[in-house]
Structures are given as C-alpha cells and as structure tokens.
DNA sequence: TTCCGGTGAGACATCAACGTCTCAAGTGGG
DNA sequence: CCCACTTGAGACGTTGATGTCTCACCGGAA
C-alpha cells in the first residue's frame, strides 16, 4: 500500500488549521498512519510545515490563475478569487500565522511572488479608477489576508454562515460597512 | 526591590506579540529578571498567558470606554476606538490567535462581553442607517479584529506606515476599497 | 507460492522546556 | 546597624515531543 502523500498533507492541513500546535503523533493519527511512516516521508515537523507551505502556495497560485484577475471589473475579479481560495482559507490562515514566527530566517520566496500579484491587482484597480488611491496596495493585500483568515475562523467557530464566505469578504473589502446614500 | 508586575507583563506582551512561542526563559530575560523570579509571580506559562489575557481585556475595555461609542457618528466613534486600541493592538493580536488554540475549555468570558459591546455598536449603527444591514454585526466584529491584527503586523513588518494605523483600518472597514463616484 | 518493499507498532535515546529547590547576595525598612 | 525579605543564578529531576531503530506483518508482483 503506497502512501498517498497528498491525502496526508490534506488531513495534516485540516488538523493544523484547527490546532496549530498539534503533535506529529496527532498528525499521524489524523492521517490514519503510523508516526514512523509519517517520519519516513517528512523528515520532521519543519519538513512537514514546509511541505504544507508548498501546498498552500500552490493552491494560492492556482486560485490566482483561476480567477484571472485581469478580466472584468475589480469586484468581479476579486469575487472569483475569494471563491477560488475559500477551500484553502484554513490552510492559508495557518501558514500566515506560522510564517510570522519565522524571524527572518529562510522564508519561502513564493509568498513574495503571491504578494506581488495581489498587490499588482489592487494597483491596476487604482489605475483604472476602481480602487481608492489613499489606501496602499500593500495594506489592501494585508487586509485581504486578514479578512480571509477572520472569515475562515468565524465560519469554523459557527459565528457566521459558511455560504456567505465570499460575499462577506468582498463586500466588506470593496464596499465597506458604511451604508451609502444610494443604497 | 519589589518586582514591577505591570512592567513584566508589558515586556512579556511585547515579546510574545513578536514571537508567540517564546520560552519562559526568554520572557524572563526580556523582562530583565531571572526565570525563578518569573515563576514566583506566575505559576507557569498558562498563568502568564492568563494574566496577559486579563491585561488585554482590561485595555480593550478601557479603549471602549475611552471611545464612548454612543457619541457622534459611527465613523467618529470607530475612529476614536481604533486610535485608543492601537497601543494594545499587538497584544490583542497575540491573544486572539492564542484563544483560537483553546479548544473550548475554560475560556475567559471577558471576551464575550467585549464582543457583545462591539457587536452592539455595529447594530446601533445599522439601526441608525449608518451601517449596511447585509453584513452581520458578528462578521463586522470579527472583521474589525482581523483588520486590527493585520495592521499591527503590517506596521511591525514595516510594510505600512505606523502613523496610518487608525486611518487604514477605519477607512477600509467603513468606506471599503472601492472608489466611489463622488470621490 | 515466494519474495520484496512498504507499513504499523513499539522500544529507545535525546533534547528542550518546565517547575522546584537551594544558596549567596543585595535591598529596604525598622 | 541589623534583619527580614526578595532576587538572581544555577542545579536538579520531570515531562512531553522528537527522531531513530528494530521487528513482525501484509499486499502485490514475479
């Protein structure tokens, strides 16, 4: 029985999303495999996290590709992206906080590439006059990540409905909470 | 030389904000005291975190009191609150993620009280017609926390300017990133 | 059937952090 | 001045997670 590496990473992601301090033993049990087997495929906890990082980056990138941020209005593009990233929101949330722990040492540069793509999206929106120019692309990028994490957590905690995930994020990020005059 | 408990908690908060997995030894060193002394005043890591939780709740509550959310428009009130919470943003961010680890066991009910006050603020805004009603108070509350955390982190990482802290959060949360017609 | 590679279970040593304790030193109050 | 109290430093045992290893087992391929 050959190990399904993908499936192991999936269950590890699901577990670590809920409990970021989970033990290697817990991760193994969650994947339905032995701890020894887990070690055979991932040299250690660090290696596991790095593999999850690769997975997260890959899914993030796939979501960006799927969304085709260049097409249509900023709102339409962002809505497509958030909908595409939703299944990975928990993993992303875990990786973001995990990344904050790394104090500057070898940080996967994949994140920089993704940050750049998202920031570029907001910048294009500004150039087309669809996005405010008094909020920097860097801040909008960070805010998007924060809202995705918050929404993922709020949904999991049952404080908000899961079906509203994309709507909540996009409406708040683009439209804001203020009730405008025309609506 | 009597130990300054407040000062110890401050430096612990500052350290744990940056490195949430810091050791008791690191916390002690950061506070300029010995590990034994730290243990004399906080029975263990849990006790320390709980003390920080108390501090965070207290500062959060103080910020809510300072802001007087009932007065003026929602925007003015929110701006006052975010400005008041800014010094505690890092600590809050740490406590929020720390809280997510606690799987339902004894959770400080002070958070519920704070959540209720914030949610009530958004609900009042909705009733006065200042806040959209298609975004629930619960989501707006979570989103506010997420934006505060994101902003605190982004400022510390040097990705955004610290002086824009309150402006960025309030403008994005209330106004949204979309460029409106009249502005 | 017979191998062979991968697996699960468990034993084992290692290591880092924890919590406790002791003791010398220093401070402040009486 | 002296004493009570607190601190800092370090030693010590304990715990929990880690990483490695062995061995029996099983399923698929020859």
PDB file of N, CA, C and O (backbone and C1' of nucleotides) in Angstrom, chain A residues 1 3 33-34 37 40-41, chain C residues 6-12:
ATOM      1  N   UNK A   1       0.842  -1.206   0.000  1.00  0.00           N
ATOM      2  CA  UNK A   1       0.000   0.000   0.000  1.00  0.00           C
ATOM      3  C   UNK A   1       0.878   1.258   0.000  1.00  0.00           C
ATOM      4  O   UNK A   1       1.449   1.645   1.001  1.00  0.00           O
ATOM      5  N   UNK A   3       1.799   5.029   0.161  1.00  0.00           N
ATOM      6  CA  UNK A   3       1.219   6.150   0.902  1.00  0.00           C
ATOM      7  C   UNK A   3       0.741   7.251  -0.042  1.00  0.00           C
ATOM      8  O   UNK A   3       1.413   7.589  -1.007  1.00  0.00           O
ATOM      9  N   UNK A  33      -2.221   7.019   9.747  1.00  0.00           N
ATOM     10  CA  UNK A  33      -0.964   6.296   9.516  1.00  0.00           C
ATOM     11  C   UNK A  33      -0.153   6.281  10.809  1.00  0.00           C
ATOM     12  O   UNK A  33      -0.503   6.953  11.781  1.00  0.00           O
ATOM     13  N   UNK A  34       0.928   5.520  10.802  1.00  0.00           N
ATOM     14  CA  UNK A  34       1.771   5.448  11.973  1.00  0.00           C
ATOM     15  C   UNK A  34       2.752   6.605  12.006  1.00  0.00           C
ATOM     16  O   UNK A  34       3.075   7.189  10.973  1.00  0.00           O
ATOM     17  N   UNK A  37       5.810   6.065   9.846  1.00  0.00           N
ATOM     18  CA  UNK A  37       5.572   6.296   8.416  1.00  0.00           C
ATOM     19  C   UNK A  37       5.581   7.795   8.097  1.00  0.00           C
ATOM     20  O   UNK A  37       6.137   8.218   7.079  1.00  0.00           O
ATOM     21  N   UNK A  40       8.978   8.832   7.871  1.00  0.00           N
ATOM     22  CA  UNK A  40       9.667   8.347   6.667  1.00  0.00           C
ATOM     23  C   UNK A  40       9.462   9.307   5.493  1.00  0.00           C
ATOM     24  O   UNK A  40      10.312   9.442   4.627  1.00  0.00           O
ATOM     25  N   UNK A  41       8.321   9.963   5.477  1.00  0.00           N
ATOM     26  CA  UNK A  41       8.014  10.819   4.321  1.00  0.00           C
ATOM     27  C   UNK A  41       8.311  12.289   4.572  1.00  0.00           C
ATOM     28  O   UNK A  41       8.523  13.052   3.633  1.00  0.00           O
TER      29      UNK A  41
ATOM     30  P    DG C   6       9.775   0.970  -0.980  1.00  0.00           P
ATOM     31  O5'  DG C   6       8.498   1.069  -0.042  1.00  0.00           O
ATOM     32  C5'  DG C   6       7.218   0.879  -0.612  1.00  0.00           C
ATOM     33  C4'  DG C   6       6.218   0.624   0.482  1.00  0.00           C
ATOM     34  C3'  DG C   6       6.245   1.668   1.610  1.00  0.00           C
ATOM     35  O3'  DG C   6       4.923   2.115   1.864  1.00  0.00           O
ATOM     36  C1'  DG C   6       6.396  -0.517   2.499  1.00  0.00           C
ATOM     37  P    DT C   7       4.723   3.301   2.908  1.00  0.00           P
ATOM     38  O5'  DT C   7       4.086   2.563   4.166  1.00  0.00           O
ATOM     39  C5'  DT C   7       2.922   1.762   3.971  1.00  0.00           C
ATOM     40  C4'  DT C   7       2.650   0.961   5.225  1.00  0.00           C
ATOM     41  C3'  DT C   7       2.596   1.790   6.501  1.00  0.00           C
ATOM     42  O3'  DT C   7       1.262   1.840   6.983  1.00  0.00           O
ATOM     43  C1'  DT C   7       3.846  -0.239   6.781  1.00  0.00           C
ATOM     44  P    DG C   8       0.929   2.840   8.196  1.00  0.00           P
ATOM     45  O5'  DG C   8       0.972   1.883   9.473  1.00  0.00           O
ATOM     46  C5'  DG C   8       0.156   0.720   9.482  1.00  0.00           C
ATOM     47  C4'  DG C   8       0.328  -0.018  10.796  1.00  0.00           C
ATOM     48  C3'  DG C   8       0.243   0.869  12.034  1.00  0.00           C
ATOM     49  O3'  DG C   8      -0.531   0.210  13.028  1.00  0.00           O
ATOM     50  C1'  DG C   8       2.371  -0.220  11.953  1.00  0.00           C
ATOM     51  P    DA C   9      -0.898   0.960  14.361  1.00  0.00           P
ATOM     52  O5'  DA C   9       0.091   0.319  15.430  1.00  0.00           O
ATOM     53  C5'  DA C   9       0.275  -1.082  15.467  1.00  0.00           C
ATOM     54  C4'  DA C   9       1.444  -1.426  16.365  1.00  0.00           C
ATOM     55  C3'  DA C   9       1.545  -0.550  17.620  1.00  0.00           C
ATOM     56  O3'  DA C   9       1.483  -1.361  18.772  1.00  0.00           O
ATOM     57  C1'  DA C   9       3.645  -0.713  16.495  1.00  0.00           C
ATOM     58  P    DG C  10       1.337  -0.672  20.188  1.00  0.00           P
ATOM     59  O5'  DG C  10       2.834  -0.709  20.758  1.00  0.00           O
ATOM     60  C5'  DG C  10       3.575  -1.897  20.643  1.00  0.00           C
ATOM     61  C4'  DG C  10       5.061  -1.603  20.706  1.00  0.00           C
ATOM     62  C3'  DG C  10       5.500  -0.723  21.891  1.00  0.00           C
ATOM     63  O3'  DG C  10       6.345  -1.481  22.727  1.00  0.00           O
ATOM     64  C1'  DG C  10       6.589  -0.109  19.872  1.00  0.00           C
ATOM     65  P    DA C  11       6.774  -0.846  24.147  1.00  0.00           P
ATOM     66  O5'  DA C  11       8.367  -0.840  24.025  1.00  0.00           O
ATOM     67  C5'  DA C  11       9.031  -1.950  23.435  1.00  0.00           C
ATOM     68  C4'  DA C  11      10.460  -1.567  23.091  1.00  0.00           C
ATOM     69  C3'  DA C  11      11.177  -0.798  24.212  1.00  0.00           C
ATOM     70  O3'  DA C  11      12.508  -1.284  24.355  1.00  0.00           O
ATOM     71  C1'  DA C  11      11.181   0.484  22.210  1.00  0.00           C
ATOM     72  P    DC C  12      13.379  -0.890  25.641  1.00  0.00           P
ATOM     73  O5'  DC C  12      14.220   0.349  25.125  1.00  0.00           O
ATOM     74  C5'  DC C  12      15.052   0.211  23.979  1.00  0.00           C
ATOM     75  C4'  DC C  12      15.553   1.566  23.530  1.00  0.00           C
ATOM     76  C3'  DC C  12      15.917   2.504  24.683  1.00  0.00           C
ATOM     77  O3'  DC C  12      17.332   2.515  24.843  1.00  0.00           O
ATOM     78  C1'  DC C  12      14.798   3.623  22.859  1.00  0.00           C
TER      79       DC C  12
END
